[in-house]
Coordinates of C-alpha atoms in Angstrom, one line a residue:
X616 CA -2.8 17.1 -44.1
X617 CA -0.7 14.0 -43.4
X618 CA -2.0 10.5 -43.9
X619 CA -1.9 9.9 -40.2
X620 CA -4.3 12.8 -39.5
X621 CA -6.6 12.2 -42.4
X622 CA -9.1 10.7 -39.9
X623 CA -9.6 14.2 -38.4
X624 CA -11.0 15.6 -41.6
X625 CA -13.2 12.6 -42.2
X626 CA -14.5 12.7 -38.6
X627 CA -16.0 16.1 -39.2
X628 CA -18.8 14.4 -41.0
X629 CA -19.8 12.8 -37.7
X630 CA -20.7 16.2 -36.2
X631 CA -23.9 16.1 -38.2
X632 CA -25.1 13.1 -36.2
X633 CA -25.1 13.6 -32.4
X634 CA -24.9 9.9 -31.6
X635 CA -22.0 9.3 -33.9
X636 CA -20.2 12.4 -32.6
X637 CA -20.8 11.5 -28.9
X638 CA -19.3 8.0 -29.6
X639 CA -16.3 9.6 -31.3
X640 CA -15.8 11.9 -28.4
X641 CA -16.3 9.3 -25.6
X642 CA -13.4 9.0 -23.1
X643 CA -14.1 6.0 -20.8
X644 CA -15.9 2.7 -21.1
X645 CA -18.5 3.1 -23.8
X646 CA -21.3 1.0 -25.4
X647 CA -22.8 2.1 -28.7
X648 CA -26.2 0.7 -29.5
X649 CA -26.3 0.8 -33.3
X650 CA -29.4 0.0 -35.2
X651 CA -29.4 -1.2 -38.9
X652 CA -27.8 1.1 -41.4
X653 CA -26.8 3.6 -38.6
X654 CA -23.2 4.1 -39.9
X655 CA -21.7 2.1 -37.1
X656 CA -18.8 0.8 -39.1
X657 CA -17.7 4.3 -40.2
X658 CA -18.1 5.5 -36.6
X659 CA -16.1 2.5 -35.2
X660 CA -13.3 2.9 -37.8
X661 CA -12.8 6.6 -37.0
X662 CA -12.9 5.9 -33.3
X663 CA -10.3 3.2 -33.7
X664 CA -8.1 5.6 -35.6
X665 CA -8.5 8.3 -33.0
X666 CA -7.8 6.0 -30.1
X667 CA -4.7 4.5 -31.7
X668 CA -3.2 7.8 -32.6
X669 CA -4.3 10.0 -29.7
X670 CA -5.0 7.8 -26.7
X671 CA -2.4 5.0 -26.9
X672 CA 1.4 5.6 -26.9
X673 CA 3.5 3.2 -28.9
X674 CA 4.6 0.5 -28.6
X675 CA 1.2 -0.2 -26.8
X676 CA -1.8 -0.6 -29.0
X677 CA -5.4 -1.8 -29.0
X678 CA -7.3 -5.0 -29.7
X679 CA -10.5 -5.1 -31.7
X680 CA -12.6 -8.3 -31.6
X681 CA -15.1 -8.8 -34.5
X682 CA -17.8 -11.3 -35.2
X683 CA -16.1 -12.9 -38.3
X684 CA -13.1 -12.5 -40.6
X685 CA -15.1 -10.5 -43.1
X686 CA -15.8 -7.8 -40.5
X687 CA -12.1 -7.8 -39.5
X688 CA -11.0 -7.4 -43.1
X689 CA -13.4 -4.5 -43.7
X690 CA -12.2 -2.6 -40.6
X691 CA -8.5 -3.1 -41.7
X692 CA -9.3 -1.8 -45.2
X693 CA -11.2 1.2 -43.8
X694 CA -8.4 2.0 -41.4
X695 CA -5.9 1.8 -44.3
X696 CA -8.1 4.3 -46.3
X697 CA -7.7 6.7 -43.4
X698 CA -3.9 6.3 -43.6
X699 CA -3.7 4.2 -40.5
X700 CA -1.9 0.9 -41.1
X701 CA -2.8 -1.5 -38.2
X702 CA 0.7 -3.1 -38.1
X703 CA 2.0 -4.8 -35.0
X704 CA 0.2 -2.4 -32.5
X705 CA -3.3 -3.5 -33.5
X706 CA -5.0 -6.8 -33.3
X707 CA -8.2 -7.0 -35.4
X708 CA -9.9 -10.4 -35.6
X709 CA -12.4 -12.8 -34.2
X710 CA -12.7 -13.8 -30.5
X711 CA -11.3 -17.2 -31.5
X712 CA -8.3 -15.6 -33.2
X713 CA -7.7 -13.3 -30.2
X714 CA -7.9 -16.2 -27.8
X715 CA -5.5 -18.3 -29.9
X716 CA -2.9 -15.8 -30.9
X717 CA -2.9 -13.4 -27.9
X718 CA -3.5 -15.9 -25.1
X719 CA -3.1 -19.6 -25.9
X720 CA -0.1 -19.6 -28.2
X721 CA 2.0 -17.3 -26.1
X722 CA 1.0 -18.5 -22.7
X723 CA -0.3 -22.1 -22.9
X724 CA 2.6 -23.6 -21.2
X725 CA 3.2 -21.1 -18.4
X726 CA -0.6 -20.9 -17.8
X727 CA -0.7 -24.7 -17.6
X728 CA -3.5 -25.2 -20.1
X729 CA -2.7 -28.8 -20.6
X730 CA -1.9 -28.6 -24.3
X731 CA 0.9 -30.3 -26.1
X732 CA 3.5 -28.0 -27.7
X733 CA 2.5 -29.0 -31.2
X734 CA -1.3 -28.9 -30.9
X735 CA -3.4 -28.0 -33.9
X736 CA -7.0 -26.9 -34.5
X737 CA -9.1 -29.9 -35.4
X738 CA -10.8 -30.1 -38.8
X739 CA -14.5 -30.8 -39.1
X740 CA -13.7 -34.5 -39.9
X741 CA -11.5 -34.8 -36.8
X742 CA -14.2 -33.2 -34.7
X743 CA -16.8 -35.6 -36.1
X744 CA -14.5 -38.6 -35.2
X745 CA -13.9 -37.3 -31.7
X746 CA -17.7 -36.8 -31.2
X747 CA -18.5 -40.3 -32.3
X748 CA -15.9 -41.8 -29.9
X749 CA -17.1 -39.6 -27.1
X750 CA -20.8 -40.4 -27.7
X751 CA -20.3 -44.2 -27.6
X752 CA -18.3 -43.9 -24.4
X753 CA -20.5 -41.4 -22.5
X754 CA -24.0 -42.1 -23.9
X755 CA -24.2 -45.0 -26.4
X756 CA -27.3 -46.1 -28.2
X757 CA -28.6 -46.1 -31.8
X758 CA -28.8 -42.3 -32.3
X759 CA -26.6 -40.5 -34.8
X760 CA -23.8 -39.0 -32.6
X761 CA -23.7 -35.9 -34.8
X762 CA -27.2 -35.0 -33.7
X763 CA -25.6 -34.2 -30.3
X764 CA -23.1 -31.7 -31.7
X765 CA -25.3 -28.6 -31.3
X766 CA -26.6 -29.3 -27.8
X767 CA -23.1 -30.4 -26.7
X768 CA -21.5 -27.1 -27.9
X769 CA -24.3 -25.0 -26.6
X770 CA -23.9 -26.6 -23.1
X771 CA -20.1 -26.2 -23.0
X772 CA -20.4 -22.5 -23.9
X773 CA -23.2 -21.8 -21.4
X774 CA -21.3 -22.8 -18.3
X775 CA -17.7 -21.5 -18.1
X776 CA -16.9 -22.6 -14.5
X777 CA -16.7 -26.4 -14.5
X778 CA -15.7 -26.6 -10.8
X779 CA -19.2 -25.6 -9.6
X780 CA -22.2 -27.8 -9.1
X781 CA -24.1 -26.4 -12.1
X782 CA -21.7 -28.0 -14.6
X783 CA -22.4 -31.5 -13.3
X784 CA -26.0 -31.1 -12.2
X785 CA -27.8 -29.1 -14.9
X786 CA -27.3 -31.9 -17.4
X787 CA -25.0 -34.7 -16.3
X788 CA -25.2 -36.5 -19.6
X789 CA -24.1 -33.4 -21.6
X790 CA -21.4 -32.6 -19.1
X791 CA -19.9 -36.1 -19.5
X792 CA -20.2 -35.9 -23.3
X793 CA -18.3 -32.6 -23.4
X794 CA -15.5 -33.8 -21.1
X795 CA -15.1 -37.0 -23.1
X796 CA -15.2 -35.2 -26.4
X797 CA -12.4 -32.8 -25.3
X798 CA -10.4 -35.7 -24.0
X799 CA -10.6 -37.4 -27.4
X800 CA -9.4 -34.3 -29.1
X801 CA -6.5 -33.9 -26.7
X802 CA -5.4 -37.6 -27.4
X803 CA -4.6 -36.6 -30.9
X804 CA -3.2 -33.2 -30.0
X805 CA -6.2 -31.1 -31.1
X806 CA -8.4 -28.3 -29.9
X807 CA -11.5 -27.1 -31.7
X808 CA -12.7 -23.5 -32.2
X809 CA -15.0 -23.6 -29.2
X810 CA -12.1 -24.6 -27.0
X811 CA -10.3 -21.3 -27.8
X812 CA -12.3 -18.7 -25.9
X813 CA -13.1 -21.3 -23.2
X814 CA -9.4 -22.0 -22.6
X815 CA -8.6 -18.3 -22.8
X816 CA -11.3 -17.1 -20.3
X817 CA -10.4 -19.8 -17.7
X818 CA -6.8 -18.8 -17.9
X819 CA -7.6 -15.1 -17.5
X820 CA -9.8 -15.8 -14.5
X821 CA -7.1 -18.0 -12.9
X822 CA -4.1 -15.8 -13.5
X823 CA -3.9 -12.1 -12.5
X824 CA -0.5 -11.8 -14.2
X825 CA -2.0 -12.9 -17.6
X826 CA -4.7 -10.1 -17.3
X827 CA -1.9 -7.6 -16.5
X828 CA 0.2 -8.8 -19.5
X829 CA -2.7 -8.2 -21.9
X830 CA -3.4 -4.8 -20.4
X831 CA 0.2 -3.8 -20.8
X832 CA 0.0 -4.6 -24.5
X833 CA -3.5 -3.4 -25.2
X834 CA -4.9 -0.7 -22.8
X835 CA -8.0 -0.5 -25.0
X836 CA -10.3 -3.4 -26.0
X837 CA -12.9 -2.8 -28.8
X838 CA -15.7 -5.3 -29.5
X839 CA -17.9 -5.2 -32.6
X840 CA -21.3 -7.0 -32.8
X841 CA -21.2 -7.6 -29.0
X842 CA -24.6 -9.3 -29.0
X843 CA -23.4 -12.2 -31.1
X844 CA -20.2 -13.2 -29.2
X845 CA -21.5 -15.2 -26.3
X846 CA -20.7 -15.8 -22.6
X847 CA -17.0 -16.5 -22.9
X848 CA -16.4 -13.1 -24.6
X849 CA -18.5 -11.3 -22.0
X850 CA -16.6 -12.8 -19.1
X851 CA -13.4 -12.0 -20.9
X852 CA -14.5 -8.4 -21.1
X853 CA -15.4 -8.5 -17.4
X854 CA -12.0 -9.9 -16.5
X855 CA -10.0 -7.4 -18.6
X856 CA -12.0 -4.2 -18.6
X857 CA -13.4 -4.1 -15.1
X858 CA -10.5 -5.6 -13.2
X859 CA -7.3 -4.4 -14.8
X860 CA -8.5 -1.0 -16.1
X861 CA -8.5 -1.8 -19.7
X862 CA -10.8 0.6 -21.5
X863 CA -13.8 -0.8 -23.4
X864 CA -15.5 0.5 -26.5
X865 CA -18.3 -1.9 -27.6
X866 CA -20.7 -1.7 -30.4
X867 CA -23.8 -3.9 -30.9
X868 CA -27.6 -4.1 -31.3
X869 CA -29.8 -6.3 -29.1
X870 CA -32.4 -6.4 -31.9
X871 CA -30.0 -8.0 -34.3
X872 CA -29.1 -10.9 -32.0
X873 CA -30.1 -14.0 -34.1
X874 CA -27.5 -16.6 -33.1
X875 CA -29.1 -18.0 -29.9
X876 CA -28.5 -21.5 -31.2
X877 CA -24.7 -20.8 -31.0
X878 CA -24.8 -19.4 -27.5
X879 CA -25.3 -15.7 -28.2
X880 CA -27.2 -13.9 -25.6
X881 CA -28.5 -10.3 -26.2
X882 CA -29.0 -9.9 -22.4
X883 CA -25.2 -9.6 -22.0
X884 CA -25.1 -6.5 -24.1
X885 CA -28.1 -5.1 -22.3
X886 CA -26.4 -5.8 -19.0
X887 CA -23.2 -4.1 -20.1
X888 CA -25.0 -1.0 -21.3
X889 CA -26.8 -0.6 -18.0
X890 CA -23.6 -0.4 -15.9
X891 CA -23.0 2.8 -14.0
X892 CA -19.3 2.9 -15.2
X893 CA -20.3 2.6 -18.9
X894 CA -21.5 5.5 -21.1
X895 CA -24.2 4.3 -23.4
X896 CA -24.9 6.0 -26.7
X897 CA -27.6 5.2 -29.3
X898 CA -27.4 5.7 -33.0
X899 CA -30.9 6.2 -34.2
X900 CA -30.6 7.5 -37.8
X901 CA -30.8 4.8 -40.5
X902 CA -28.7 5.8 -43.6
X903 CA -29.6 2.6 -45.5
X904 CA -33.3 2.0 -45.7
X905 CA -36.0 4.2 -47.2
X906 CA -38.5 5.7 -44.7
X907 CA -41.3 3.2 -45.5
X908 CA -38.9 0.3 -44.9
X909 CA -37.8 1.8 -41.5
X910 CA -41.5 2.0 -40.5
X911 CA -42.1 -1.6 -41.7
X912 CA -39.0 -2.7 -39.7
X913 CA -40.5 -1.1 -36.5
X914 CA -43.7 -3.0 -37.1
X915 CA -41.8 -6.2 -37.8
X916 CA -39.9 -5.9 -34.6
X917 CA -43.0 -5.3 -32.6
X918 CA -41.3 -2.6 -30.5
X919 CA -40.7 1.1 -31.1
X920 CA -37.0 1.9 -31.1
X921 CA -37.4 5.6 -32.2
X922 CA -35.4 4.9 -35.4
X923 CA -35.7 7.4 -38.3
X924 CA -34.6 7.3 -41.9
X925 CA -31.9 9.8 -42.6
X926 CA -32.4 12.5 -45.2
X927 CA -31.8 11.3 -48.8
X928 CA -32.7 7.7 -48.2
X929 CA -36.0 8.1 -50.1
X930 CA -39.3 6.5 -49.3
X931 CA -38.7 2.8 -50.0
X932 CA -41.4 0.3 -50.8
X933 CA -42.6 -3.0 -49.4
X934 CA -44.4 -5.3 -51.8
X935 CA -46.4 -8.5 -50.9
X936 CA -46.6 -11.4 -53.3
X937 CA -48.9 -14.1 -52.0
X938 CA -48.3 -17.4 -53.9
X939 CA -50.6 -20.4 -54.5
X940 CA -48.1 -22.9 -55.8
X941 CA -45.2 -24.9 -54.4
X942 CA -41.6 -23.5 -54.1
X943 CA -40.4 -24.6 -57.5
X944 CA -43.2 -22.7 -59.2
X945 CA -42.7 -19.7 -56.9
X946 CA -39.0 -19.7 -57.8
X947 CA -39.9 -19.7 -61.5
X948 CA -42.2 -16.7 -61.0
X949 CA -39.4 -14.9 -59.1
X950 CA -36.8 -15.4 -61.8
X951 CA -39.1 -15.0 -64.9
X952 CA -41.5 -12.4 -63.8
X953 CA -40.6 -10.6 -60.6
X954 CA -36.9 -10.0 -61.3
X955 CA -37.6 -8.5 -64.9
X956 CA -40.2 -6.2 -63.4
X957 CA -37.8 -5.0 -60.7
X958 CA -35.0 -4.4 -63.3
X959 CA -37.4 -2.6 -65.6
X960 CA -38.5 -0.3 -62.8
X961 CA -34.9 0.2 -61.6
X962 CA -32.8 0.0 -64.8
X963 CA -29.6 1.2 -63.1
X964 CA -29.4 -1.9 -60.8
X965 CA -26.8 -4.6 -61.3
X966 CA -28.0 -8.2 -60.6
X967 CA -25.6 -8.2 -57.7
X968 CA -27.6 -5.4 -56.1
X969 CA -30.5 -7.8 -55.5
X970 CA -30.7 -10.6 -52.9
X971 CA -33.1 -13.4 -52.3
X972 CA -33.3 -14.3 -48.6
X973 CA -34.9 -17.5 -47.2
X974 CA -35.2 -19.3 -43.9
X975 CA -33.3 -22.5 -44.9
X976 CA -30.7 -23.5 -47.5
X977 CA -32.9 -26.2 -49.1
X978 CA -35.4 -23.5 -50.0
X979 CA -32.6 -21.7 -51.8
X980 CA -32.1 -24.8 -54.0
X981 CA -35.4 -24.1 -55.7
X982 CA -34.3 -20.5 -56.5
X983 CA -30.9 -21.7 -57.7
X984 CA -32.5 -24.2 -60.1
X985 CA -35.0 -21.6 -61.5
X986 CA -32.1 -19.0 -61.9
X987 CA -30.1 -21.6 -63.8
X988 CA -33.0 -22.3 -66.1
X989 CA -33.4 -18.5 -66.6
X990 CA -29.7 -18.1 -67.5
X991 CA -29.0 -16.1 -64.4
X992 CA -25.6 -16.2 -62.6
X993 CA -26.0 -16.7 -58.8
X994 CA -23.8 -16.3 -55.7
X995 CA -24.9 -18.4 -52.8
X996 CA -24.0 -17.8 -49.2
X997 CA -25.6 -20.7 -47.4
X998 CA -25.0 -24.3 -46.5
X999 CA -25.4 -25.4 -50.1
X1000 CA -23.0 -23.0 -51.6
X1001 CA -20.1 -24.2 -53.8
X1002 CA -18.0 -24.0 -50.7
X1003 CA -18.4 -22.4 -47.2
X1004 CA -18.2 -18.6 -47.7
X1005 CA -16.6 -18.4 -44.3
X1006 CA -13.4 -20.1 -45.4
X1007 CA -10.6 -17.5 -45.3
X1008 CA -8.5 -19.6 -47.7
X1009 CA -11.2 -19.9 -50.4
X1010 CA -12.0 -16.1 -50.2
X1011 CA -8.3 -15.4 -50.7
X1012 CA -8.2 -17.7 -53.7
X1013 CA -11.1 -15.8 -55.2
X1014 CA -9.1 -12.7 -55.0
X1015 CA -6.1 -14.4 -56.6
X1016 CA -8.4 -15.6 -59.4
X1017 CA -9.8 -12.1 -59.9
X1018 CA -6.2 -10.8 -60.3
X1019 CA -5.4 -13.5 -62.9
X1020 CA -8.6 -12.5 -64.8
X1021 CA -7.5 -9.0 -65.8
X1022 CA -7.1 -7.6 -62.2
X1023 CA -3.3 -7.4 -62.8
X1024 CA -4.1 -5.0 -65.7
X1025 CA -6.8 -3.0 -63.9
X1026 CA -5.0 -2.8 -60.6
X1027 CA -8.1 -4.3 -58.9
X1028 CA -7.6 -6.1 -56.7
X1029 CA -4.2 -4.7 -55.9
X1030 CA -1.4 -7.3 -55.8
X1031 CA -0.3 -5.7 -52.5
X1032 CA -3.6 -6.4 -51.0
X1033 CA -3.5 -10.0 -52.1
X1034 CA 0.0 -10.4 -50.7
X1035 CA -1.0 -8.8 -47.4
X1036 CA -4.1 -11.0 -47.1
X1037 CA -2.1 -14.1 -47.9
X1038 CA 0.6 -13.2 -45.3
X1039 CA -2.1 -12.6 -42.8
X1040 CA -3.7 -16.0 -43.6
X1041 CA -0.4 -17.8 -43.1
X1042 CA 0.9 -15.4 -40.5
X1043 CA 1.9 -18.2 -38.1
X1044 CA 4.7 -19.4 -40.5
X1045 CA 5.4 -16.1 -42.1
X1046 CA 6.7 -14.6 -38.9
X1047 CA 9.9 -12.9 -40.4
X1048 CA 10.4 -10.3 -43.1
X1049 CA 12.5 -12.8 -45.1
X1050 CA 9.7 -15.4 -45.0
X1051 CA 7.2 -12.8 -46.1
X1052 CA 9.4 -11.7 -49.0
X1053 CA 9.9 -15.3 -50.2
X1054 CA 6.1 -15.8 -50.0
X1055 CA 5.5 -12.6 -52.1
X1056 CA 7.9 -13.7 -54.8
X1057 CA 6.5 -17.2 -55.0
X1058 CA 3.0 -15.8 -55.2
X1059 CA 3.8 -13.5 -58.1
X1060 CA 5.6 -16.3 -59.9
X1061 CA 2.6 -18.7 -59.6
X1062 CA -0.1 -16.1 -60.5
X1063 CA 1.8 -14.5 -63.3
X1064 CA 2.2 -17.8 -65.0
X1065 CA -1.6 -18.5 -64.8
X1066 CA -3.2 -15.3 -66.2
X1067 CA -5.5 -17.2 -68.5
X1068 CA -9.1 -16.5 -67.4
X1069 CA -10.5 -19.3 -69.6
X1070 CA -8.3 -21.9 -68.1
X1071 CA -10.1 -24.7 -66.3
X1072 CA -10.2 -24.1 -62.6
X1073 CA -9.1 -27.6 -61.5
X1074 CA -5.7 -27.1 -63.1
X1075 CA -5.3 -23.6 -61.7
X1076 CA -6.2 -24.7 -58.1
X1077 CA -3.9 -27.7 -58.2
X1078 CA -0.9 -25.7 -59.4
X1079 CA -1.5 -23.0 -56.7
X1080 CA -2.0 -25.7 -54.0
X1081 CA 1.2 -27.7 -55.0
X1082 CA 3.4 -24.7 -55.5
X1083 CA 2.5 -22.5 -52.6
X1084 CA -0.3 -23.5 -50.2
X1085 CA 0.5 -27.1 -49.3
X1086 CA 3.7 -26.6 -47.4
X1087 CA 2.5 -23.4 -45.7
X1088 CA -0.8 -24.9 -44.6
X1089 CA 0.9 -28.0 -43.1
X1090 CA 2.9 -25.8 -40.8
X1091 CA -0.1 -23.8 -39.6
X1092 CA -2.1 -24.9 -36.6
X1093 CA -5.4 -23.4 -37.8
X1094 CA -5.6 -24.4 -41.5
X1095 CA -6.8 -28.0 -41.3
X1096 CA -10.4 -27.1 -42.0
X1097 CA -9.6 -24.7 -44.8
X1098 CA -7.4 -27.2 -46.6
X1099 CA -10.1 -29.9 -46.2
X1100 CA -12.6 -27.5 -47.9
X1101 CA -10.1 -26.7 -50.7
X1102 CA -9.2 -30.4 -51.4
X1103 CA -12.9 -31.3 -51.6
X1104 CA -13.5 -28.4 -54.0
X1105 CA -10.6 -29.4 -56.2
X1106 CA -12.1 -32.9 -56.3
X1107 CA -15.4 -31.4 -57.6
X1108 CA -13.5 -29.4 -60.2
X1109 CA -11.5 -32.4 -61.3
X1110 CA -14.1 -35.2 -61.4
X1111 CA -17.4 -33.8 -60.1
X1112 CA -20.1 -31.3 -60.9
X1113 CA -17.7 -28.3 -61.4
X1114 CA -15.4 -29.8 -64.1
X1115 CA -16.3 -27.1 -66.6
X1116 CA -15.7 -24.2 -64.2
X1117 CA -13.1 -21.7 -65.3
X1118 CA -10.9 -19.3 -63.4
X1119 CA -13.2 -16.5 -64.5
X1120 CA -16.3 -18.1 -63.1
X1121 CA -14.5 -18.8 -59.9
X1122 CA -13.4 -15.1 -59.7
X1123 CA -17.0 -14.1 -60.1
X1124 CA -17.8 -15.8 -56.8
X1125 CA -15.7 -13.2 -55.2
X1126 CA -16.9 -10.1 -56.9
X1127 CA -20.6 -11.1 -57.3
X1128 CA -21.4 -7.9 -59.2
X1129 CA -23.3 -9.7 -62.0
X1130 CA -24.7 -12.5 -59.9
X1131 CA -28.0 -12.7 -58.0
X1132 CA -27.3 -13.1 -54.3
X1133 CA -28.9 -16.2 -52.7
X1134 CA -28.5 -16.4 -48.9
X1135 CA -30.3 -17.6 -45.8
X1136 CA -31.6 -14.9 -43.5
X1137 CA -28.9 -15.7 -40.9
X1138 CA -26.1 -15.3 -43.5
X1139 CA -27.5 -12.0 -44.7
X1140 CA -26.7 -10.2 -41.4
X1141 CA -24.2 -7.4 -41.8
X1142 CA -24.9 -7.0 -45.5
X1143 CA -27.0 -4.6 -47.6
X1144 CA -28.6 -4.7 -51.0
X1145 CA -30.7 -2.2 -53.0
X1146 CA -33.5 -4.8 -53.3
X1147 CA -34.3 -7.7 -51.0
X1148 CA -36.7 -10.5 -51.9
X1149 CA -37.7 -12.5 -48.8
X1150 CA -38.8 -15.9 -50.2
X1151 CA -40.6 -18.8 -48.4
X1152 CA -41.8 -16.7 -45.5
X1153 CA -44.4 -19.2 -44.4
X1154 CA -45.8 -20.4 -41.1
X1155 CA -43.7 -23.3 -40.0
X1156 CA -40.6 -21.9 -41.8
X1157 CA -40.4 -18.5 -40.0
X1158 CA -41.2 -18.9 -37.3
X1159 CA -40.8 -22.6 -37.0
X1160 CA -43.4 -24.5 -35.0
X1161 CA -43.4 -25.2 -31.3
X1162 CA -40.9 -22.6 -30.3
X1163 CA -40.3 -21.4 -26.8
X1164 CA -41.2 -17.7 -26.1
X1165 CA -37.4 -16.9 -26.3
X1166 CA -37.0 -18.6 -29.7
X1167 CA -40.1 -16.9 -31.0
X1168 CA -38.6 -13.5 -30.1
X1169 CA -35.4 -14.4 -31.9
X1170 CA -37.4 -15.5 -35.0
X1171 CA -39.0 -12.0 -35.0
X1172 CA -35.5 -10.5 -34.8
X1173 CA -34.5 -12.6 -37.8
X1174 CA -37.4 -11.4 -39.8
X1175 CA -36.4 -7.8 -38.8
X1176 CA -32.8 -8.4 -39.9
X1177 CA -33.8 -9.6 -43.3
X1178 CA -36.1 -6.7 -43.9
X1179 CA -33.5 -4.1 -42.9
X1180 CA -30.9 -5.4 -45.5
X1181 CA -32.9 -3.4 -48.2
X1182 CA -32.2 0.1 -49.3
X1183 CA -35.0 0.7 -51.8
X1184 CA -37.4 -2.2 -52.1
X1185 CA -38.5 -5.3 -50.1
X1186 CA -40.5 -8.0 -51.7
X1187 CA -42.3 -10.6 -49.5
X1188 CA -43.1 -13.9 -51.1
X1189 CA -45.2 -16.3 -49.1
X1190 CA -47.9 -19.0 -49.3
X1191 CA -51.3 -17.4 -49.6
X1192 CA -52.8 -20.2 -47.7
X1193 CA -50.2 -20.4 -45.0
X1194 CA -48.4 -17.0 -44.5
X1195 CA -46.1 -16.4 -41.6
X1196 CA -47.7 -14.6 -38.7
X1197 CA -45.0 -11.9 -39.2
X1198 CA -46.2 -11.3 -42.8
X1199 CA -49.8 -11.0 -41.6
X1200 CA -49.0 -8.6 -38.8
X1201 CA -46.8 -6.5 -41.1
X1202 CA -49.3 -6.3 -43.9
X1203 CA -52.1 -5.3 -41.4
X1204 CA -50.0 -2.6 -39.8
X1205 CA -48.9 -1.1 -43.1
X1206 CA -52.5 -1.0 -44.3
X1207 CA -53.8 0.8 -41.2

């Protein structure tokens, strides 16, 4: 069997699951409602391969919009394992990347988007400066302008059409702030990430020729994690898939919609799934969680979804650990007592198979301090991490460090993968084959000369930045923020709290196999662990106080998402005197 038809053999596994097979066999517009652990990524990857090979004739292709860059990278790797190299026929990336690379950059001038030819994407510091200037012009007063950032962005994403009365009348103050903020960005030749889908959807709605141009290139649009992507993406789908004839294949789960504060709306997925011209398929088998955890998740959600643990997942266990002390003491108990008990009971587990989830990053600080005292390595994925885990540049540098720390000898990670990811990162300036070959040669020269895993990280990062990254990043429109993050981290490694950090320790941030995972509940979405410890699940933390009914429902979904990250064991740690209502309800239902 050739590589290009490998997907046919792998897809035979889907026949054992009716929902997965129906999704694979679907012909027209299709929405797949995929619960936690339902094998949706495998199903999606095989469907992508089939549509690309069977349904779309070259040189046309398909576009796949994902929630974040990690999701995009996983899909690309899985397609590669099926012998399908995405190449130029396939776009896989975020809605921001799709908007920028497929609509704004090619068509900004002819679509009259009002952008200068040399515009760039603003860094966080540039956005803060623009917001400060806009605040003092549009509102004024003694408040911190940055406190307006979230409501401003929520408002600008909630109303796409600014020509109607709603834009000016729903909240005139926020409307004025948004317009002034965007004007300040344009003065310095900048757009921000929220601009990207907004500019794209307005242009699609205004220009029929633009919709037809995208349809000519991509007759199929795939959307993953639909419930998280907001109104602009939904209207983009409406404009492309129900006007031009572009075929839609969307995957999502209303129950895992936890980003309402960013503008996500689960009702949009529900609305889409109820259309007469859309086939809706449900994946109900959970291949991740033990049966007891699936039952607990149903109780946590408060609604029956008819989910069932697949054969072979085991029973699973939910433990409750009421605590009488403050967070620092609870964290000490976690690291010195609870973790050793878990690892004694499950001796095959690596530390990286265990995650501690909590409602807010500051709570994770207590766990991090206790872990350090206990001599445990940690990997944080929250706002207090060494650097933002969402930075594409930093994640790529982790891979480079891993290669320098023996990966070149083991063949893991492969140098070809590192090169490919780097070329993708700097794709805007590596647009020719000659440029990509030069990049590959410079990369091997730099990394081969720094294969000393005990070398201090500061020197390694500076050499890589000066020899390779600096010039490329300057020429990219979207790298300002990543470079700002890298420079700040180099400063910490040179003169701050990370001076003693080695290349090997930095590489461990990427692999995480021997590190305890610390993450907020929000950042845990899309991940899975053998054991999950939910820490600080107290009233006032989850849910927070004085929530609207809508916010309370989303908090319940957040609790559900955390619980369903676990395969084998879930441990609930909470204040005995002030437990979350979700804990009390769950404990009562499980004891019935």
